[in-house]
Short mmCIF file of C-alpha atoms in Angstrom, two decimals:
data_model
loop_
_atom_site.label_atom_id
_atom_site.label_comp_id
_atom_site.label_asym_id
_atom_site.label_seq_id
_atom_site.Cartn_x
_atom_site.Cartn_y
_atom_site.Cartn_z
CA MET A 5 -11.85 -5.62 9.72
CA THR A 6 -10.00 -6.77 12.31
CA VAL A 7 -6.42 -7.40 11.52
CA PRO A 8 -3.53 -8.61 14.39
CA HIS A 9 -1.92 -6.04 15.81
CA LEU A 10 1.54 -5.38 14.79
CA LEU A 11 2.88 -1.79 15.43
CA PRO A 12 4.67 -1.40 19.27
CA ARG A 13 2.14 0.23 21.49
CA SER A 14 3.72 4.34 21.70
CA THR A 15 4.77 5.67 24.84
CA ALA A 16 4.19 9.33 23.49
CA THR A 17 2.01 11.23 26.38
CA GLU A 18 3.12 14.57 25.57
CA PRO A 19 2.09 17.29 22.76
CA PHE A 20 5.40 17.76 20.82
CA ALA A 21 6.34 20.80 18.51
CA GLU A 22 6.49 19.97 14.93
CA THR A 23 9.99 21.27 14.64
CA ASP A 24 10.70 18.40 17.20
CA TYR A 25 10.31 16.31 13.57
CA PRO A 26 12.52 18.27 11.40
CA GLU A 27 11.94 17.79 7.04
CA HIS A 28 15.07 18.21 5.77
CA PRO A 29 16.67 15.78 4.64
CA TYR A 30 13.77 14.16 2.67
CA PRO A 31 11.86 12.63 4.04
CA GLY A 32 11.95 13.97 6.88
CA THR A 33 11.52 12.41 10.32
CA ARG A 34 8.11 11.06 12.13
CA PRO A 35 7.22 10.29 16.06
CA ASP A 36 6.36 6.78 17.03
CA CYS A 37 2.86 7.62 17.38
CA SER A 38 -0.10 8.17 15.68
CA PHE A 39 -1.31 12.22 16.27
CA VAL A 40 -3.18 15.03 15.43
CA HIS A 41 -1.38 18.54 14.45
CA LEU A 42 -2.37 21.86 14.57
CA ASP A 43 -0.94 25.40 14.87
CA GLY A 44 2.53 23.90 15.19
CA VAL A 45 1.80 21.36 18.06
CA GLY A 46 1.55 17.61 17.52
CA TYR A 47 -1.07 15.57 20.22
CA PRO A 48 -0.27 11.87 20.26
CA LEU A 49 -3.10 9.58 19.89
CA LEU A 50 -4.32 6.98 21.94
CA PRO A 51 -6.46 3.82 20.56
CA ASP A 52 -9.32 3.47 22.77
CA SER A 53 -12.47 1.16 21.68
CA THR A 54 -14.97 2.79 24.02
CA THR A 55 -14.57 6.40 22.60
CA ASP A 56 -17.18 7.36 19.53
CA SER A 57 -13.74 7.73 16.91
CA GLY A 58 -11.72 4.81 18.70
CA TRP A 59 -9.16 7.60 19.62
CA ARG A 60 -8.05 9.76 22.63
CA VAL A 61 -5.85 13.13 22.18
CA ARG A 62 -3.17 13.08 24.57
CA THR A 63 -3.16 16.83 25.49
CA GLY A 64 -0.75 16.78 28.29
CA THR A 65 -3.19 17.54 30.93
CA ARG A 66 -5.51 14.73 32.56
CA THR A 67 -8.19 15.61 30.11
CA GLU A 68 -7.84 12.92 27.15
CA PRO A 69 -10.96 13.29 25.09
CA CYS A 70 -12.31 11.59 22.40
CA LEU A 71 -10.75 12.08 19.00
CA ASP A 72 -13.99 13.32 17.62
CA ARG A 73 -14.95 15.20 20.69
CA TRP A 74 -11.45 17.39 20.43
CA LEU A 75 -11.97 17.92 16.88
CA ALA A 76 -15.68 19.37 17.11
CA GLU A 77 -13.91 21.67 19.75
CA HIS A 78 -12.07 22.82 16.89
CA GLY A 79 -14.52 23.20 14.54
CA ALA A 80 -13.58 20.07 12.55
CA GLU A 81 -15.31 17.45 10.79
CA PRO A 82 -15.09 13.89 12.84
CA LEU A 83 -13.13 11.09 11.58
CA ARG A 84 -16.15 9.47 10.07
CA GLN A 85 -16.40 12.41 7.74
CA ARG A 86 -12.74 12.29 6.51
CA ARG A 87 -11.22 9.85 3.51
CA PRO A 88 -7.91 8.08 4.71
CA VAL A 89 -4.98 8.44 2.52
CA LEU A 90 -1.71 6.84 2.82
CA ALA A 91 0.88 8.98 3.48
CA TYR A 92 4.70 7.19 2.87
CA GLY A 93 6.75 10.14 2.31
CA SER A 94 7.66 13.44 3.80
CA ASN A 95 3.56 14.18 4.40
CA ALA A 96 4.13 11.98 7.47
CA CYS A 97 6.53 14.50 8.77
CA PRO A 98 5.17 16.82 11.37
CA GLU A 99 7.54 20.06 9.69
CA LYS A 100 6.10 19.14 6.74
CA ILE A 101 2.70 19.44 7.51
CA GLY A 102 3.52 22.74 8.91
CA TRP A 103 4.85 23.78 5.62
CA LEU A 104 1.50 22.98 3.99
CA ARG A 105 0.12 25.45 6.23
CA ARG A 106 2.55 28.26 5.31
CA ASN A 107 3.01 27.38 1.51
CA LEU A 108 -0.18 25.57 0.29
CA SER A 109 -2.91 26.75 3.29
CA LEU A 110 -3.68 24.11 4.76
CA THR A 111 -6.23 24.26 7.51
CA GLY A 112 -7.85 22.55 9.97
CA PRO A 113 -6.40 19.37 12.26
CA ALA A 114 -4.63 17.02 10.52
CA VAL A 115 -5.22 13.69 11.44
CA VAL A 116 -2.38 11.32 11.03
CA LEU A 117 -2.59 7.16 12.42
CA ARG A 118 0.16 4.71 12.12
CA ALA A 119 -0.03 2.23 10.08
CA GLU A 120 1.26 -1.41 9.03
CA CYS A 121 1.34 -1.68 5.15
CA ASP A 122 1.63 -5.28 3.81
CA GLY A 123 2.75 -5.95 0.00
CA MET A 124 4.11 -2.39 -0.72
CA ALA A 125 7.04 -0.36 0.13
CA ALA A 126 8.31 3.37 -0.24
CA VAL A 127 11.26 3.24 -3.05
CA TRP A 128 13.02 5.86 -4.53
CA SER A 129 11.87 7.70 -7.62
CA SER A 130 13.60 8.29 -10.73
CA GLY A 131 12.74 12.06 -10.60
CA LEU A 132 13.91 15.10 -8.74
CA ARG A 133 11.29 17.34 -6.18
CA PRO A 134 10.98 20.65 -7.96
CA ARG A 135 11.31 22.86 -5.11
CA ASP A 136 14.53 21.65 -3.55
CA GLY A 137 15.92 18.70 -5.80
CA GLN A 138 15.16 16.19 -3.33
CA ARG A 139 14.89 12.47 -4.37
CA PRO A 140 11.12 11.75 -3.65
CA ALA A 141 9.48 8.48 -2.31
CA VAL A 142 7.02 6.65 -4.46
CA LEU A 143 4.91 3.74 -3.71
CA ALA A 144 5.24 0.28 -5.45
CA ALA A 145 4.29 -3.05 -5.09
CA ALA A 146 6.34 -5.34 -2.87
CA SER A 147 5.77 -9.10 -2.05
CA GLY A 148 6.39 -10.35 1.48
CA VAL A 149 7.43 -6.55 2.68
CA THR A 150 6.24 -4.68 5.65
CA GLU A 151 6.78 -1.25 5.83
CA GLN A 152 5.37 1.41 8.77
CA HIS A 153 3.28 4.45 7.03
CA THR A 154 0.54 6.41 7.85
CA ILE A 155 -2.64 7.43 7.23
CA TRP A 156 -3.64 10.84 6.88
CA TYR A 157 -7.56 11.40 7.55
CA ALA A 158 -7.89 13.78 5.82
CA THR A 159 -11.11 16.42 5.06
CA ALA A 160 -11.74 17.43 1.24
CA GLU A 161 -10.34 20.59 1.31
CA GLN A 162 -7.05 19.02 2.99
CA ARG A 163 -7.05 16.35 -0.02
CA ARG A 164 -7.35 19.07 -2.61
CA VAL A 165 -4.10 20.90 -0.97
CA LEU A 166 -2.28 17.33 -0.91
CA ASP A 167 -3.32 17.17 -5.10
CA ARG A 168 -1.65 20.66 -5.45
CA CYS A 169 1.66 19.35 -3.47
CA GLU A 170 1.89 16.32 -5.17
CA GLY A 171 1.48 17.86 -8.47
CA ARG A 172 -1.73 15.31 -9.35
CA GLY A 173 -1.87 14.62 -12.67
CA LYS A 174 1.59 15.84 -13.55
CA ARG A 175 3.99 13.72 -11.03
CA TYR A 176 1.68 11.80 -9.13
CA ARG A 177 -1.76 10.42 -9.89
CA LEU A 178 -4.27 9.97 -7.44
CA VAL A 179 -5.61 6.12 -6.93
CA ARG A 180 -7.59 4.14 -4.84
CA LEU A 181 -5.96 1.03 -3.49
CA HIS A 182 -7.90 -2.42 -4.15
CA ASP A 183 -6.32 -4.26 -1.26
CA SER A 184 -6.71 -1.78 1.87
CA ALA A 185 -7.10 -4.86 3.86
CA SER A 186 -3.20 -5.07 3.61
CA ILE A 187 -3.10 -1.88 5.81
CA ALA A 188 -3.64 -2.16 9.54
CA LEU A 189 -3.74 0.91 11.51
CA GLU A 190 -2.04 1.24 15.24
CA ASN A 191 -5.31 0.23 16.53
CA GLY A 192 -5.41 -3.02 14.83
CA ARG A 193 -8.46 -2.08 12.17
CA SER A 194 -8.12 -1.89 8.40
CA PRO A 195 -9.49 1.54 6.87
CA GLU A 196 -11.67 1.31 4.15
CA ARG A 197 -11.50 2.64 0.54
CA VAL A 198 -8.04 4.10 0.75
CA LEU A 199 -6.51 6.47 -1.41
CA ALA A 200 -2.78 7.26 -2.18
CA TYR A 201 -0.56 9.28 -4.31
CA THR A 202 1.62 7.10 -6.87
CA ALA A 203 4.00 8.09 -9.64
CA ALA A 204 1.88 9.76 -12.89
CA ALA A 205 4.74 10.19 -15.15
CA ARG A 206 7.49 7.57 -16.38
CA GLY A 207 9.87 10.62 -15.26
CA MET A 208 8.56 9.88 -11.26
CA ALA A 209 8.27 6.23 -11.71
CA PRO A 210 10.44 3.95 -9.35
CA LEU A 211 13.84 4.13 -9.93
CA LEU A 212 15.41 0.68 -10.98
CA VAL A 213 18.80 0.07 -10.29
CA ASN A 214 20.31 -3.00 -11.49
CA GLY A 215 16.97 -4.38 -12.43
CA SER A 216 15.91 -3.53 -8.95
CA ALA A 217 13.81 -0.74 -7.16
CA VAL A 218 15.50 0.76 -3.98
CA ARG A 219 13.39 0.80 -0.88
CA CYS A 220 13.65 4.25 1.01
CA VAL A 221 14.71 2.59 4.35
CA ASP A 222 17.53 0.94 2.63
CA LEU A 223 19.04 4.18 1.80
CA GLU A 224 19.46 7.87 2.81
CA GLN A 225 18.75 10.98 0.86
CA GLN A 226 22.38 11.98 0.56
CA GLN A 227 23.09 8.57 -1.13
CA ALA A 228 19.97 8.14 -2.86
CA LEU A 229 20.66 11.37 -4.79
CA GLY A 230 23.71 9.79 -6.38
CA LEU A 231 21.82 6.50 -7.58
CA SER A 232 21.63 5.94 -11.65
CA GLY A 233 19.09 3.57 -13.32
CA SER A 234 16.38 3.55 -15.04
CA PRO A 235 12.58 4.28 -14.60
CA ALA A 236 10.42 1.34 -13.96
CA VAL A 237 7.96 0.83 -16.40
CA SER A 238 4.94 -0.28 -14.07
CA ASP A 239 4.93 0.19 -9.92
CA GLY A 240 2.77 -3.18 -9.76
CA LEU A 241 0.29 -2.03 -7.73
CA ALA A 242 -3.36 -2.65 -7.54
CA CYS A 243 -5.00 0.24 -8.20
CA SER A 244 -7.65 2.49 -9.69
CA GLU A 245 -6.92 6.16 -10.64
CA ILE A 246 -9.31 8.60 -9.38
CA VAL A 247 -10.68 11.16 -11.88
CA GLY A 248 -12.23 14.16 -10.63
CA GLU A 249 -13.47 14.12 -6.72
CA PRO A 250 -13.13 11.09 -4.72
CA LEU A 251 -16.63 9.80 -3.64
CA PRO A 252 -17.44 11.39 0.06
CA ALA A 253 -16.19 9.36 2.92
#
């Protein structure tokens, strides 16, 4: 399905080091472009409907190959064999992706596409992140809200790394979002059968302050740590929890 293009076109043309976008404080920083990450480097992606994948890789040279061709050259699965996973917190940060490689054995190119998301928002969780005590984000329904996030096009192996990172079944649950038409990629298309990690336990539910969730775009990490309130009973999302392995792409 094609939807109106909302994101401003990126002007990024050169590969960048993952350290250009640090992960601390949570949720870290992210480039204003879609990109593919490998070996500590992010390569900007340019939408191009004339290619098989719909994207070209900006390598920093005159050569801008189709993303699928570039992936094949690196022994990796093409875009159509990957499953879209909404990344609305630190997993959109290049340095965090490097952390996943060093600490959880993430392998292969990580394809991260910018997206506009309608009717949902990243909000501060009622729990804290186990590894460093920072307050993480969770996803919640948000009528009338549009936010910029990213879609990981993950291989099955990469998604299992995300399972471990997110504490699937304990802190977060893996779900399929029912209304993926509310998500528009940078090239104006909507991904199908989008997965996401949402709060699995009351201790990780959206934090309600004076009865309302607090969007991450409205408050930085230092201030978020000082919030007090109560966990929401529900995140309000239209989704179905995935039991076991998701269906292949």
